[in-house]
XYZ file of C-alpha atoms in Angstrom:
619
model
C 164.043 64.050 88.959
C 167.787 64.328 88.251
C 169.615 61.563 89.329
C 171.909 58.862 88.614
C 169.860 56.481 87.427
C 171.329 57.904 83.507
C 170.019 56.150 80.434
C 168.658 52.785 81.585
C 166.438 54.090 85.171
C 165.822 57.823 84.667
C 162.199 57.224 83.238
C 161.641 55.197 86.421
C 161.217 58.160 88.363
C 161.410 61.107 86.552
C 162.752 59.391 85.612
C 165.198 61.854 85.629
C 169.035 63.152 86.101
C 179.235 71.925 81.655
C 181.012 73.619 79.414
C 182.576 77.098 81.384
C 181.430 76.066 84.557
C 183.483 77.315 87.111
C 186.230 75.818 88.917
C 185.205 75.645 92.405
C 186.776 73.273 94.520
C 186.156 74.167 98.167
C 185.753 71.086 100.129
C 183.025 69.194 101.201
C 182.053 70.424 104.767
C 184.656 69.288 107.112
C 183.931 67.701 110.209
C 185.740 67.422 113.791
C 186.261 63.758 112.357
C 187.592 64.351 109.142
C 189.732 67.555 109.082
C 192.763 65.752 110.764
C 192.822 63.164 108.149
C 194.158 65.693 105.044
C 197.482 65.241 103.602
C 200.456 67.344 103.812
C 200.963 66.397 100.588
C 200.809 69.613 98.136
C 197.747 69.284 95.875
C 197.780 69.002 92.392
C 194.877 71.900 92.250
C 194.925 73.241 89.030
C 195.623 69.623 87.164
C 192.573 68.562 89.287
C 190.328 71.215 88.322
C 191.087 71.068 84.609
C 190.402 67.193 84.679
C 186.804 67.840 86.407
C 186.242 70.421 84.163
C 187.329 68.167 80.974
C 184.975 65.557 82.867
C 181.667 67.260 82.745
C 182.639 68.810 78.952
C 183.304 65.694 77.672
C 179.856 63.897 79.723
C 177.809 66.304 78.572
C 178.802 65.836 74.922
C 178.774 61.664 75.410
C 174.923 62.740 76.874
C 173.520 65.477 75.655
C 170.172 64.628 77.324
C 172.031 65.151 80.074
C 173.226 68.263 79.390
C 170.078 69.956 78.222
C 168.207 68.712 81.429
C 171.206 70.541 83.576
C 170.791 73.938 81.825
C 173.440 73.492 79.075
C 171.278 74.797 76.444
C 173.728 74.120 73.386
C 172.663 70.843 73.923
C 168.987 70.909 73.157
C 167.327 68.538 70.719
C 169.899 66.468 70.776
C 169.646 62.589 71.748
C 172.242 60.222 71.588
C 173.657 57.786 69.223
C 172.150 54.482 70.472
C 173.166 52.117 68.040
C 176.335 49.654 69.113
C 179.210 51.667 67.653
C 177.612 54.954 69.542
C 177.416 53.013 73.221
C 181.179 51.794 72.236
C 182.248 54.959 72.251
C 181.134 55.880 75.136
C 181.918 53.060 76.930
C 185.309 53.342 75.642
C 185.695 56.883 76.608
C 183.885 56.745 80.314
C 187.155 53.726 80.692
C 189.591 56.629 79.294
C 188.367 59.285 82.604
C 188.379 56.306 84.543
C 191.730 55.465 84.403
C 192.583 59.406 84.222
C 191.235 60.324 87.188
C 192.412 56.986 89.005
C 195.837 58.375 87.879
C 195.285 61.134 90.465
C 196.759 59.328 93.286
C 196.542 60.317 96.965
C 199.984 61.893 97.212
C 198.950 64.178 94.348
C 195.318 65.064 96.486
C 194.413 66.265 99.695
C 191.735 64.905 101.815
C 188.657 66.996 100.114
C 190.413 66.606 96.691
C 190.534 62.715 96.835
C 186.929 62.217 98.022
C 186.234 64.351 94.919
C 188.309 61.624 93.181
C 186.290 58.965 94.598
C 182.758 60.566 93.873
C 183.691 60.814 90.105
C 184.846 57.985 89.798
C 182.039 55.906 91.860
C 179.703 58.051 88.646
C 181.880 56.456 86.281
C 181.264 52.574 87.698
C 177.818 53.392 88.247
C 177.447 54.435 84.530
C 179.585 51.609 82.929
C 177.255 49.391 84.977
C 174.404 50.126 83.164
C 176.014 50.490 79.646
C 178.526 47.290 80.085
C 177.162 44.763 82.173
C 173.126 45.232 83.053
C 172.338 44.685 79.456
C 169.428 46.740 79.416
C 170.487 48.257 76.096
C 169.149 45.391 74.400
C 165.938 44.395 76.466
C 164.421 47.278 78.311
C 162.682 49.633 77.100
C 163.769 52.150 80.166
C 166.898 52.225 79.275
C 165.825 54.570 76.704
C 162.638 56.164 77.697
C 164.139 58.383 79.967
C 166.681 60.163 77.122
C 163.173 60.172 75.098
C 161.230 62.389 77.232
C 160.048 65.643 76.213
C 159.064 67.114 79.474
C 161.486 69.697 79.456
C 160.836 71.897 76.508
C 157.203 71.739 77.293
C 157.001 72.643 81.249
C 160.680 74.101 81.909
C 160.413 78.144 81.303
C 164.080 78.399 80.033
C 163.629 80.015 77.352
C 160.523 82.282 74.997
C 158.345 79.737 73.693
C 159.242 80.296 69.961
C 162.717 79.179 71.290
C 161.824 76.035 73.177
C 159.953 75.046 70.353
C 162.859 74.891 67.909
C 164.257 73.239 70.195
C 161.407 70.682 70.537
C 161.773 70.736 66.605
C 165.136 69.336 66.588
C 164.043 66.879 69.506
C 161.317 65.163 67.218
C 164.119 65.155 63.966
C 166.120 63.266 65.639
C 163.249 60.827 66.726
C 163.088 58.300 63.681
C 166.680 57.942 63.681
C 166.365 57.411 67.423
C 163.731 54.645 66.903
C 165.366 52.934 64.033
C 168.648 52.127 66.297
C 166.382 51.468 69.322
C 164.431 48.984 67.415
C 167.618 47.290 66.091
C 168.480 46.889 69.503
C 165.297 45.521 71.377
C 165.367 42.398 69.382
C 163.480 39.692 71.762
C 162.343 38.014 72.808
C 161.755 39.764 75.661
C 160.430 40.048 79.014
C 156.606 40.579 79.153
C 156.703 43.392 81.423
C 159.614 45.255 79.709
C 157.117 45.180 76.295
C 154.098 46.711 78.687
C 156.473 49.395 79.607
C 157.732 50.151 76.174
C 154.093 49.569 75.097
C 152.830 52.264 77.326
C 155.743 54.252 77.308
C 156.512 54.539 73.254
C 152.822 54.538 72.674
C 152.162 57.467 75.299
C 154.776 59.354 73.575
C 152.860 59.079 70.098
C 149.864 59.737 71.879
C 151.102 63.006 73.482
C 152.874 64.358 70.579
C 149.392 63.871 68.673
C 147.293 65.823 71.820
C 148.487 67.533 73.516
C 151.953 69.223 71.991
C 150.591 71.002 69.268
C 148.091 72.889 71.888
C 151.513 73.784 74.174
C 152.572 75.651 70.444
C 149.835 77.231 69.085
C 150.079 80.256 70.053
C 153.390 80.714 68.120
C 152.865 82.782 65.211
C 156.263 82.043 63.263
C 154.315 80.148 59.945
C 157.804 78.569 59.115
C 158.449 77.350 62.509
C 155.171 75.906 62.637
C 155.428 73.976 59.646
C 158.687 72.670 60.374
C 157.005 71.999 63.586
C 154.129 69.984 61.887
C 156.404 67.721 59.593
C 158.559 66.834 62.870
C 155.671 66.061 64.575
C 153.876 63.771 62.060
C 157.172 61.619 61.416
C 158.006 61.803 65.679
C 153.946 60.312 65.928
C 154.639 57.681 63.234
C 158.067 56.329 64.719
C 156.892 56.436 68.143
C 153.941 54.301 67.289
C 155.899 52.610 65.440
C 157.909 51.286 68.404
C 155.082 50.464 70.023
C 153.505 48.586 67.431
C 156.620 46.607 66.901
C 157.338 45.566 70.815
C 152.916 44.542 70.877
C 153.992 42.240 67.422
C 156.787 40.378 69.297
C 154.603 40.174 72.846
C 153.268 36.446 71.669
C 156.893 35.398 71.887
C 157.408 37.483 75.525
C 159.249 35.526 78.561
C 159.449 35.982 82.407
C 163.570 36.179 81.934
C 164.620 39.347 83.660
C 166.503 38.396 86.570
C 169.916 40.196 86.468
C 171.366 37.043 88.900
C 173.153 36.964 92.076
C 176.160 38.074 90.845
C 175.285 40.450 88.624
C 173.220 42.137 91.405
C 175.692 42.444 94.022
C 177.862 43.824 91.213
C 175.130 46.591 90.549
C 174.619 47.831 94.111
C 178.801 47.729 94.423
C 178.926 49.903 91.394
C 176.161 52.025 91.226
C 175.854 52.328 95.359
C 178.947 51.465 96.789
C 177.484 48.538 98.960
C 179.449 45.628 99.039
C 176.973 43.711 101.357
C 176.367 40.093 101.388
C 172.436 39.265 99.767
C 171.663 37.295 102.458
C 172.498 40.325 104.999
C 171.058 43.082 102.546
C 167.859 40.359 102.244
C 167.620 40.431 106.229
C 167.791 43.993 106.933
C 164.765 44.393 104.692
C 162.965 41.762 106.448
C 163.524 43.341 109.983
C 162.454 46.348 108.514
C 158.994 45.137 107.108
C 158.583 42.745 110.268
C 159.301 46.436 112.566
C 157.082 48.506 110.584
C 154.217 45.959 110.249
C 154.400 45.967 114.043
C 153.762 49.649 114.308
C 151.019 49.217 111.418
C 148.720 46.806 114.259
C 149.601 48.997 117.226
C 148.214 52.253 115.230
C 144.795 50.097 113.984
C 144.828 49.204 117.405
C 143.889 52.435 117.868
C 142.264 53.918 115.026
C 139.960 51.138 114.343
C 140.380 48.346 117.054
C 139.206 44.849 116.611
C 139.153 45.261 112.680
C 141.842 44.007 110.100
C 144.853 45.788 109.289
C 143.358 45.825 105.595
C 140.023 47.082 106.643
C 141.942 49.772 108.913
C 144.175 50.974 105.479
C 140.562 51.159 103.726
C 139.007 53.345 106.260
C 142.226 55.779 106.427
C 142.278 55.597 102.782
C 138.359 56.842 102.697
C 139.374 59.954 103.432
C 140.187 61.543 99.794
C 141.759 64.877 99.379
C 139.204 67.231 98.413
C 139.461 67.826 94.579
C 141.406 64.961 94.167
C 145.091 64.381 94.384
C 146.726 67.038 92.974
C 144.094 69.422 94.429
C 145.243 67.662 97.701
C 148.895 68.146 97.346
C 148.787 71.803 96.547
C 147.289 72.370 99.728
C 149.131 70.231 102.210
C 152.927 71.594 100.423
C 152.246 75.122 103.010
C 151.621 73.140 105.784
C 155.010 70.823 105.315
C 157.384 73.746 105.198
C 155.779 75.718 107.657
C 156.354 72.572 109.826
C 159.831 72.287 109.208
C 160.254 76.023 109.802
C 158.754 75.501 113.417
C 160.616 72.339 114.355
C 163.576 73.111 112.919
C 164.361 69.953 111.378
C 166.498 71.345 108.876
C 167.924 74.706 106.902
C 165.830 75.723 103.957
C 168.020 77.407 101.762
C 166.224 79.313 99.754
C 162.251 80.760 98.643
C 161.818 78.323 95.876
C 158.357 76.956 95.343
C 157.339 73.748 93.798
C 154.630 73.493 91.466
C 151.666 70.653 91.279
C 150.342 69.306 88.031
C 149.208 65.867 86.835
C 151.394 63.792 85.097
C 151.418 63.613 81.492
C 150.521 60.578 79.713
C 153.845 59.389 78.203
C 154.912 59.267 82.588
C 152.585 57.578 84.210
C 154.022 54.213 85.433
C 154.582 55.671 88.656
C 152.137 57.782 90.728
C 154.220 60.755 91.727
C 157.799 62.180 91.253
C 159.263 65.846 90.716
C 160.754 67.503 87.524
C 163.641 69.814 88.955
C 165.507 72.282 86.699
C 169.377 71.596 86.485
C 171.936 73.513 88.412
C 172.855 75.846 85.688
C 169.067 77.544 85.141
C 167.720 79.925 87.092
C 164.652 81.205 88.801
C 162.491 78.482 87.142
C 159.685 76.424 89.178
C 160.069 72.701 89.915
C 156.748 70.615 89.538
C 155.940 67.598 91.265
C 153.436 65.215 89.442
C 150.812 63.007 90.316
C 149.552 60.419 87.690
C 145.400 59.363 87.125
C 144.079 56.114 87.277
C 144.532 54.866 83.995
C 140.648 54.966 82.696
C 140.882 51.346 81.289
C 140.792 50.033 84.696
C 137.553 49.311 86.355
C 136.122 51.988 87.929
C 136.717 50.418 91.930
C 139.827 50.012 90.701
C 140.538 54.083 89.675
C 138.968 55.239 93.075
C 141.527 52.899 95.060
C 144.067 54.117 93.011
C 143.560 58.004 94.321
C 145.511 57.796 98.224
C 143.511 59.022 101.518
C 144.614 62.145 102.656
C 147.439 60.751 104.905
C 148.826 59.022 102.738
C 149.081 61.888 100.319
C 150.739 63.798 102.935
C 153.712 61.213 102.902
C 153.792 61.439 99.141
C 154.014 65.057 99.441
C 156.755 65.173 102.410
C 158.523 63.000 99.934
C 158.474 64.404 96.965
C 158.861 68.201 98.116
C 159.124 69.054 101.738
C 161.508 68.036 102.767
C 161.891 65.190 100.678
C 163.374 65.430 96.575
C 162.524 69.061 96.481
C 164.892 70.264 99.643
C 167.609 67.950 99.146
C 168.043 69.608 95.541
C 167.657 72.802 97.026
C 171.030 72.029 99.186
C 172.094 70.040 96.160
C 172.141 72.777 93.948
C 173.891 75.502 96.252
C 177.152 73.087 96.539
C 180.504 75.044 96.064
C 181.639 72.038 93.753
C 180.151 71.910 90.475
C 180.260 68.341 89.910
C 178.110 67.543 93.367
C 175.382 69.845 91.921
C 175.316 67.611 88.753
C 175.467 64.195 89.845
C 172.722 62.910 92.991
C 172.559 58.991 92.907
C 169.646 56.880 93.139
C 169.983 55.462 96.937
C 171.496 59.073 98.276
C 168.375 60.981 96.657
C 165.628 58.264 97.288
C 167.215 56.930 100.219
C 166.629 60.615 101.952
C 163.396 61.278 100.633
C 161.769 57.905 102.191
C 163.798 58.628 105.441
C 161.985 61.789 105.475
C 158.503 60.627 105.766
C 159.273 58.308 109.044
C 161.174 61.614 110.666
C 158.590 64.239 110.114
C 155.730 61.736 111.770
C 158.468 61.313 114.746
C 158.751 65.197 114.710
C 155.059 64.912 115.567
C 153.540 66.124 111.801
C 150.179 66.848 112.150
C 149.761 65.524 115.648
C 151.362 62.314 114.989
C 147.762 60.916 115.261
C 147.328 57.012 114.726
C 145.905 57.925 111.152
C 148.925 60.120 110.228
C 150.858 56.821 111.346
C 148.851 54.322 109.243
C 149.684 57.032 106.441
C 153.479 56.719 107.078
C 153.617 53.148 107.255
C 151.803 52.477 104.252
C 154.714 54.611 102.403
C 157.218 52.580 103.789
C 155.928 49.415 103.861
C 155.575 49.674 99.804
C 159.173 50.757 100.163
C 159.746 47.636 102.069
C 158.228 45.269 99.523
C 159.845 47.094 96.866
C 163.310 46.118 98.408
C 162.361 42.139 99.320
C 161.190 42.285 95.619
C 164.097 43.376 94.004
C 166.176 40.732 95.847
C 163.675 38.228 95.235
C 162.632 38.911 91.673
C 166.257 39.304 90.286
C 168.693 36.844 92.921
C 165.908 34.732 94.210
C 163.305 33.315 91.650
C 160.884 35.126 92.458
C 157.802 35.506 89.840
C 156.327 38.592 88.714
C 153.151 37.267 90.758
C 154.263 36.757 93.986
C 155.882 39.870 93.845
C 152.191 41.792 93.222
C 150.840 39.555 96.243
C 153.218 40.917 98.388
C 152.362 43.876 97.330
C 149.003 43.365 97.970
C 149.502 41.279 101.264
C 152.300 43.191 103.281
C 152.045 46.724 101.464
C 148.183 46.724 101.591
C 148.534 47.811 98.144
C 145.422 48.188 95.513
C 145.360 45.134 92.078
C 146.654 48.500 90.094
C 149.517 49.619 92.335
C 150.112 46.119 93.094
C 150.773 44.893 89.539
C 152.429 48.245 88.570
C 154.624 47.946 91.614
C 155.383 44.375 91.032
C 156.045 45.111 87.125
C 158.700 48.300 87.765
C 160.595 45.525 90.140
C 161.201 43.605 86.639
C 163.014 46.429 84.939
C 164.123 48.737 87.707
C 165.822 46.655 89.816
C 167.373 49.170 91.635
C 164.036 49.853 93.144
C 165.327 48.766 96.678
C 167.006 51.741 96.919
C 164.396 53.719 98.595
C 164.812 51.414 101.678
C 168.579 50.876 100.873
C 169.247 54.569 101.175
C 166.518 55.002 103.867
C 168.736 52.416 106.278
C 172.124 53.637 105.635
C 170.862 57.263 106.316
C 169.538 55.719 109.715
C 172.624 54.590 110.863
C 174.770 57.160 110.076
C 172.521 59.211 112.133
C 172.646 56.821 115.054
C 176.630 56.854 114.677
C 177.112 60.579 113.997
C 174.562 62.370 116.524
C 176.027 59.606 119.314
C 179.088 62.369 119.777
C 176.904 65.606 118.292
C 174.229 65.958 121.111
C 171.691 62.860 119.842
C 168.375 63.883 119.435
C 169.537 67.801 119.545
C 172.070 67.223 116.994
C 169.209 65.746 114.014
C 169.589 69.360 112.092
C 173.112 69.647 112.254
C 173.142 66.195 110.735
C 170.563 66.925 108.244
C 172.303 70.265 107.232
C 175.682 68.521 106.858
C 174.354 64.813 105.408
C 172.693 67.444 102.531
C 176.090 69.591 102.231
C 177.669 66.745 100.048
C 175.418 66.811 96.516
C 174.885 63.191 96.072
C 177.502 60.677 96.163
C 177.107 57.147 97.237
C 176.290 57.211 101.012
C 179.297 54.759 102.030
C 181.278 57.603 100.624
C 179.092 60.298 102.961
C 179.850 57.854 105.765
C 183.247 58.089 105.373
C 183.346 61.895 105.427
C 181.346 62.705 108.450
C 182.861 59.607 110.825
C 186.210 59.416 109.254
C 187.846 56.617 107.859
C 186.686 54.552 104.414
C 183.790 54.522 102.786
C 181.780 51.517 104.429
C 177.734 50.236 103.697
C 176.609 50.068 106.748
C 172.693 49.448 107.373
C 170.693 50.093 110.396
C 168.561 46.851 111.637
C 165.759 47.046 113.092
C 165.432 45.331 116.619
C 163.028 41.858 116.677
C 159.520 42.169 116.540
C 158.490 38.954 116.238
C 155.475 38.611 118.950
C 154.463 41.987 118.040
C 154.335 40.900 113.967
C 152.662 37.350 115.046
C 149.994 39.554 117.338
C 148.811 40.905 113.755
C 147.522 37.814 112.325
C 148.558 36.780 108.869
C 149.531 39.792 107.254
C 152.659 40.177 109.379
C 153.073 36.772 110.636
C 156.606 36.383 109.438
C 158.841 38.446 107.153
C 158.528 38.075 103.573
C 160.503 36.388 102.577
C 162.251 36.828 98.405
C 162.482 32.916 97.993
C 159.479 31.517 95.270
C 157.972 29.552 98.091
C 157.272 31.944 100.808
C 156.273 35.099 98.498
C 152.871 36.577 99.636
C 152.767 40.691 100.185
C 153.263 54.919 93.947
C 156.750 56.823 92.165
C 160.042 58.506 91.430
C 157.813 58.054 94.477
């Protein structure tokens, strides 16, 4: 899906996120709290525009991937320069809007105009974070599979197929050239699980442009356009293998070091999120949060399958396959979501749009499920949300646990489309501003999609039975692993293996989920966003519907919390309470004789530190 996560996290979950465009600037919706706060200062409107406007030209030039994916079709085949000078340059020139915008000081904005300021410029720090200080451009292999992908020309209707393959052309021409510098870069040693990913990820790109891509093209009948076609695709085949080959040479040498540190943690979630939270605070949250949920977790298998473990209880919900298999499964339950919404009125759907379901290709499959939506600028084309196999080299046990039960599905589905990914785009992408249509970060977009799940099953989704609960928890407690793991693995020393037994012991999780889960932690370790997001959203909702009718007042707040495009939420805060942006998480109250009721799985919180470790995606 489009997001934030540019460069070094889009192939996490998407894995992924404007020349003419129009200058728009009405305001984000203005609430009783926040109109009173504007300046009688006279904006600098037209400077303001033209500086937006030079924004997104210039971005979308710096990243043309970027571009493309948004509907800027000038910019299609093109990848960018990833050798040292080419990241210079764009480091140097995301510093030059910085301080341009920054120069756009409040007496030269009004109220709408300087949260505009503060949204582009909280893109900026979250970009310069991952080209500047993460250092993923020399070590992880998804901080360029992401720009790599393909998807686009192959499932995105934007164009006669003649067209979108001389487009895809151009993509694989620039691939050697692309695999030289990356090669250069990824020097190791390096971290064991960033070569499995580039392994898998490089490799499945070979694969795929040896399978399956010349079947998406063969019905073209241009004979020049198919041998130009041909010759691309032999020398894209050869250097993607290529990169493979070379990161499964250096894997004797691999190492466990992929912690970012303390520091250089807190410094991503300040720049890429906004939240300027102490770790042990952050850390705490997410251990209420696990300790709460694996509370509910016993008092629903008290119910659905009393007197059995809370493993054995997952097993028998998770018996119950979709018929025809996941994405057989998904098609059918993505009616019954919306029509639910529609009758609780949870929240505005703005719009007919449909998403599609299809498996997962093979260069995407480190996740099971995320959504492919078209950029702001195309039109009348179909998002798809994926679902990934088993991978067939696992044992077969091991494939059949991988496929979720039925309620758990329906989770995965709520998330991913309705009213999840797919809906918040939906608002996203019928903002009056321009830039908010572009630009959805990681926390704001996962963050409501996860929050989703829990309120639809206290809507009452499909009777709110104990099963549909065990389905809901399961979701989140994998959410809630994913954000002990992320503290753990990169502030708290944390191994790679304790992380997968968490997974295994508090998320309930299967060996293949468990170790892919536990991997993604390694080199996405932004993954605690999901649960990040997912608490912030909480709390503004406890603060905001306090004074706008409480219960009553959740679509209001879902209409207006969607109004805003995607900025960091502190920023979100800050517009619908009034005052400055502020992190502010919602804890969940004690559970602890409720958690120690459920026997060893939820005895205590888990806890990140190396000692105490036990425990699909973008889902």
């Amino acid at each position: 899906m489009r997001s934030l996560r540019l460069l070094s996290l889009s192939a996490c979950v998407a894995a992924a996120l404007v020349a003419g465009c129009k200058s728009e600037t009405a305001p984000p919706p203005a609430s009783a709290d926040n109109t009173a706060t504007a300046s009688a200062a006279k904006p600098a409107t037209a400077e303001w525009d033209a500086a937006v406007d030079g924004f997104l030209q210039g971005y979308f030039e710096h990243f043309p991937v970027f571009g493309a994916g948004a509907g800027k079709h000038e910019f299609d085949g093109k990848l960018p320069d990833f050798s040292p000078e080419g990241r210079q340059r764009n480091i140097q020139w995301l510093h030059q809007q910085r301080d341009a915008v920054s120069a756009f000081g409040d007496d030269r904005l009004d109220a709408p105009q300087r949260y505009q300021r503060d949204y582009v410029r909280a893109v900026i720090d979250g970009q310069l974070f991952w080209l500047e200080d993460s250092g993923f451009a020399n070590k992880n292999p998804a901080f360029y599979l992401g720009d790599l992908s393909p998807s686009m020309y192959l499932t995105r209707p934007y164009a006669p197929l003649e067209q979108r393959m001389a487009a895809f052309a151009t993509y694989q021409e620039a691939l050697p050239k692309a695999a030289e510098q990356i090669r250069a870069n990824l020097k190791g040693p390096l971290p064991k699980t960033y070569i499995e990913l580039g392994v898998m990820g490089f490799g499945g790109f070979a694969e795929f442009f040896k399978n399956d891509v010349p079947k998406a093209f063969a019905q073209v009948k241009d004979e020049a356009l198919q041998a130009r076609f041909k010759a691309s695709n032999t020398k894209a085949i050869e250097s993607m293998q290529g990169l493979a080959d070379y990161l499964t040479s250096i894997k004797p040498q691999a190492t466990q070091d992929f912690a970012l540190g303390a520091d250089k943690f807190s410094k991503m979630l300040k720049a890429t999120e906004g939240v300027d939270l102490p770790l042990d605070q952050l850390k705490a949250a997410g251990e209420a949060d696990l300790a709460r949920n694996l509370a509910a977790l016993k008092s629903a298998c008290d119910q659905y399958a009393q007197g059995r473990p809370l493993g054995e209880c997952i097993d028998k919900v998770n018996a119950d396959k979709p018929q025809g298999g996941a994405v057989e499964g998904a098609r059918a339950q993505l009616a019954g979501l919306r029509q639910f919404i529609v009758d609780k009125d949870l929240v505005t759907i703005p719009g007919t749009e449909q998403a599609k379901v299809e498996e997962a290709p093979p260069f995407n499959r480190n996740n099971f499920a995320y959504i492919e939506i078209p950029g702001p600028y195309e039109k009348n084309l179909p998002s798809v949300y994926y679902i990934a196999p088993p991978d067939p080299k696992w044992p077969k046990a091991e494939q059949d646990a991988y496929v979720p039960g039925k309620a758990d599905l329906l989770f995965t589905s709520a998330h991913e489309v309705w009213p999840g990914h797919f809906l918040q785009f939906l608002h996203a992408n019928r903002s009056q501003w321009k830039f908010a249509q572009l630009f959805v970060g990681y926390a704001y977009a996962e963050g409501w999609a996860h929050y989703t799940e829990e309120m639809m099953f206290d809507a009452g989704l499909d009777g709110a039975t104990p099963e549909i609960h065990i389905g809901q928890l399961t979701n989140a407690l994998l959410r809630n692993v994913r954000y002990l793991s992320a503290i753990g693995l990169h502030t708290g020393g944390m191994t790679v293996a304790q992380s997968e037994q968490m997974f295994k012991d508090k998320a309930f999780q299967d060996p293949g989920n468990a170790r892919q889960q536990a991997a993604r932690g390694t080199y996405d370790p932004a993954y605690l966003n999901y649960t990040l997001g997912k608490l912030m959203i909480m709390q503004l909702r406890e603060d905001w519907t306090a004074t706008h009718g409480g219960r009553a007042g959740w679509k209001s707040f879902h209409d207006q919390f969607l109004s805003y495009g995607g900025p960091p939420i502190p920023l979100v805060r800050g517009q619908m309470m009034g005052g400055a942006a502020q992190a502010k998480l919602w804890t969940a109250p004690a559970v602890v004789p409720a958690a120690a009721a459920a026997g060893d799985a939820a005895a205590a919180p888990a806890s990140g530190s190396p000692d105490k470790a036990a425990p699909k995606s973008s889902m």
